[in-house]
């Protein structure tokens, strides 16, 4: 997530390099639902058997807040992994964490409770 924050501030190698990387990450902005929910959005998603991961950044159209996050779903049962990756649920979840404050707070609460 730190690298994504540095990219947004154009501090990776140079401003020009940061812009080139950001242009590649912004591929989801071509989607109408993404453009409707975000002023700016960029992401890389990865999925391997039992692991879903992604890093993304976005500025919500609802409140103008910019977030950067790294998400890892590890040790997933194969059936759940297939379901999440086949339906792009991981991507949707990551996007919603940025533009839906209630989901973000609920997720933090669940993580906190499970780490006690």
Short mmCIF file of C-alpha atoms in Angstrom, two decimals:
data_model
loop_
_atom_site.label_atom_id
_atom_site.label_comp_id
_atom_site.label_asym_id
_atom_site.label_seq_id
_atom_site.Cartn_x
_atom_site.Cartn_y
_atom_site.Cartn_z
CA UNK A 1 0.00 0.00 0.00
CA UNK A 2 2.96 2.32 0.64
CA UNK A 3 4.10 1.95 -2.97
CA UNK A 4 0.62 2.88 -4.22
CA UNK A 5 0.58 5.95 -1.96
CA UNK A 6 3.99 6.98 -3.32
CA UNK A 7 2.71 6.47 -6.88
CA UNK A 8 -0.22 8.78 -6.20
CA UNK A 9 2.19 11.42 -4.90
CA UNK A 10 4.36 10.85 -8.04
CA UNK A 11 7.37 9.87 -5.93
CA UNK A 12 8.32 6.57 -7.65
CA UNK A 13 11.61 7.12 -9.50
CA UNK A 14 10.25 10.28 -11.17
CA UNK A 15 6.93 11.99 -11.83
CA UNK A 16 7.04 10.72 -15.43
CA UNK A 17 7.59 7.10 -14.39
CA UNK A 18 4.86 7.38 -11.76
CA UNK A 19 2.43 8.68 -14.40
CA UNK A 20 3.26 5.84 -16.80
CA UNK A 21 2.66 3.24 -14.09
CA UNK A 22 -0.57 4.94 -13.02
CA UNK A 23 -1.80 4.97 -16.62
CA UNK A 24 -1.42 1.16 -16.75
CA UNK A 25 -3.15 0.71 -13.39
CA UNK A 26 -6.13 2.81 -14.46
CA UNK A 27 -7.39 0.13 -16.87
CA UNK A 28 -10.64 -0.35 -14.86
CA UNK A 29 -11.66 3.29 -15.49
CA UNK A 30 -12.85 2.22 -18.96
CA UNK A 31 -15.77 0.45 -17.28
CA UNK A 32 -18.96 2.49 -16.90
CA UNK A 33 -19.75 1.21 -13.37
CA UNK A 34 -16.22 2.10 -12.21
CA UNK A 35 -16.36 5.54 -13.81
CA UNK A 36 -19.72 6.11 -12.10
CA UNK A 37 -18.34 5.29 -8.62
CA UNK A 38 -14.81 6.70 -8.86
CA UNK A 39 -13.22 9.96 -9.90
CA UNK A 40 -9.99 7.97 -10.25
CA UNK A 41 -9.30 4.25 -9.81
CA UNK A 42 -6.40 1.92 -10.51
CA UNK A 43 -5.71 -1.68 -9.58
CA UNK A 44 -3.76 -4.87 -10.02
CA UNK A 45 -5.50 -8.08 -9.02
CA UNK A 46 -3.87 -11.49 -8.63
CA UNK A 47 -5.38 -14.87 -8.08
CA UNK A 48 -3.69 -18.18 -7.45
CA UNK A 49 -5.12 -21.39 -6.07
CA UNK A 50 -6.25 -20.60 -2.53
CA UNK A 51 -5.05 -16.97 -2.67
CA UNK A 52 -6.68 -13.80 -3.95
CA UNK A 53 -4.79 -10.53 -3.66
CA UNK A 54 -4.86 -7.05 -5.03
CA UNK A 55 -3.57 -3.54 -4.60
CA UNK A 56 -5.66 -0.60 -5.61
CA UNK A 57 -6.30 3.09 -5.14
CA UNK A 58 -9.39 5.13 -5.73
CA UNK A 59 -11.10 8.44 -5.20
CA UNK A 60 -14.79 8.02 -4.48
CA UNK A 61 -17.26 10.19 -6.40
CA UNK A 62 -19.46 10.21 -3.29
CA UNK A 63 -17.15 11.96 -0.85
CA UNK A 64 -13.94 12.73 -2.78
CA UNK A 65 -11.87 10.65 -0.34
CA UNK A 66 -8.84 8.88 -1.79
CA UNK A 67 -7.86 5.47 -0.41
CA UNK A 68 -4.97 3.11 -1.07
CA UNK A 69 -5.15 -0.53 0.00
CA UNK A 70 -3.55 -3.95 -0.28
CA UNK A 71 -5.92 -6.88 0.21
CA UNK A 72 -4.97 -10.54 0.71
CA UNK A 73 -7.40 -13.44 1.01
CA UNK A 74 -5.18 -16.35 2.06
CA UNK A 75 -5.79 -20.06 2.68
CA UNK A 76 -9.18 -20.02 0.98
CA UNK A 77 -11.04 -23.30 0.51
CA UNK A 78 -10.90 -24.23 -3.20
CA UNK A 79 -14.67 -23.96 -3.71
CA UNK A 80 -14.79 -20.47 -2.20
CA UNK A 81 -11.72 -19.43 -4.19
CA UNK A 82 -13.36 -20.58 -7.45
CA UNK A 83 -16.55 -18.71 -6.56
CA UNK A 84 -14.73 -15.47 -5.66
CA UNK A 85 -12.44 -15.51 -8.70
CA UNK A 86 -15.04 -16.64 -11.26
CA UNK A 87 -17.52 -13.93 -10.31
CA UNK A 88 -14.98 -11.13 -9.81
CA UNK A 89 -16.22 -10.82 -6.23
CA UNK A 90 -12.74 -9.97 -4.95
CA UNK A 91 -12.51 -7.01 -7.33
CA UNK A 92 -15.99 -5.82 -6.38
CA UNK A 93 -15.19 -6.15 -2.66
CA UNK A 94 -11.99 -4.12 -3.01
CA UNK A 95 -13.76 -1.40 -4.95
CA UNK A 96 -16.60 -1.24 -2.44
CA UNK A 97 -14.14 -0.88 0.45
CA UNK A 98 -13.12 2.44 -1.09
CA UNK A 99 -16.52 3.93 -1.90
CA UNK A 100 -18.68 2.36 0.84
CA UNK A 101 -17.70 3.67 4.32
CA UNK A 102 -20.13 1.29 6.06
CA UNK A 103 -18.53 -1.78 4.46
CA UNK A 104 -15.07 -0.45 5.31
CA UNK A 105 -15.99 0.04 8.99
CA UNK A 106 -17.72 -3.36 9.21
CA UNK A 107 -14.68 -5.06 7.66
CA UNK A 108 -12.29 -3.38 10.11
CA UNK A 109 -14.53 -4.38 13.00
CA UNK A 110 -14.63 -8.04 11.87
CA UNK A 111 -10.85 -8.15 11.41
CA UNK A 112 -10.32 -6.61 14.84
CA UNK A 113 -12.71 -9.06 16.53
CA UNK A 114 -11.06 -12.06 14.83
CA UNK A 115 -7.58 -10.95 15.91
CA UNK A 116 -8.42 -10.73 19.62
#
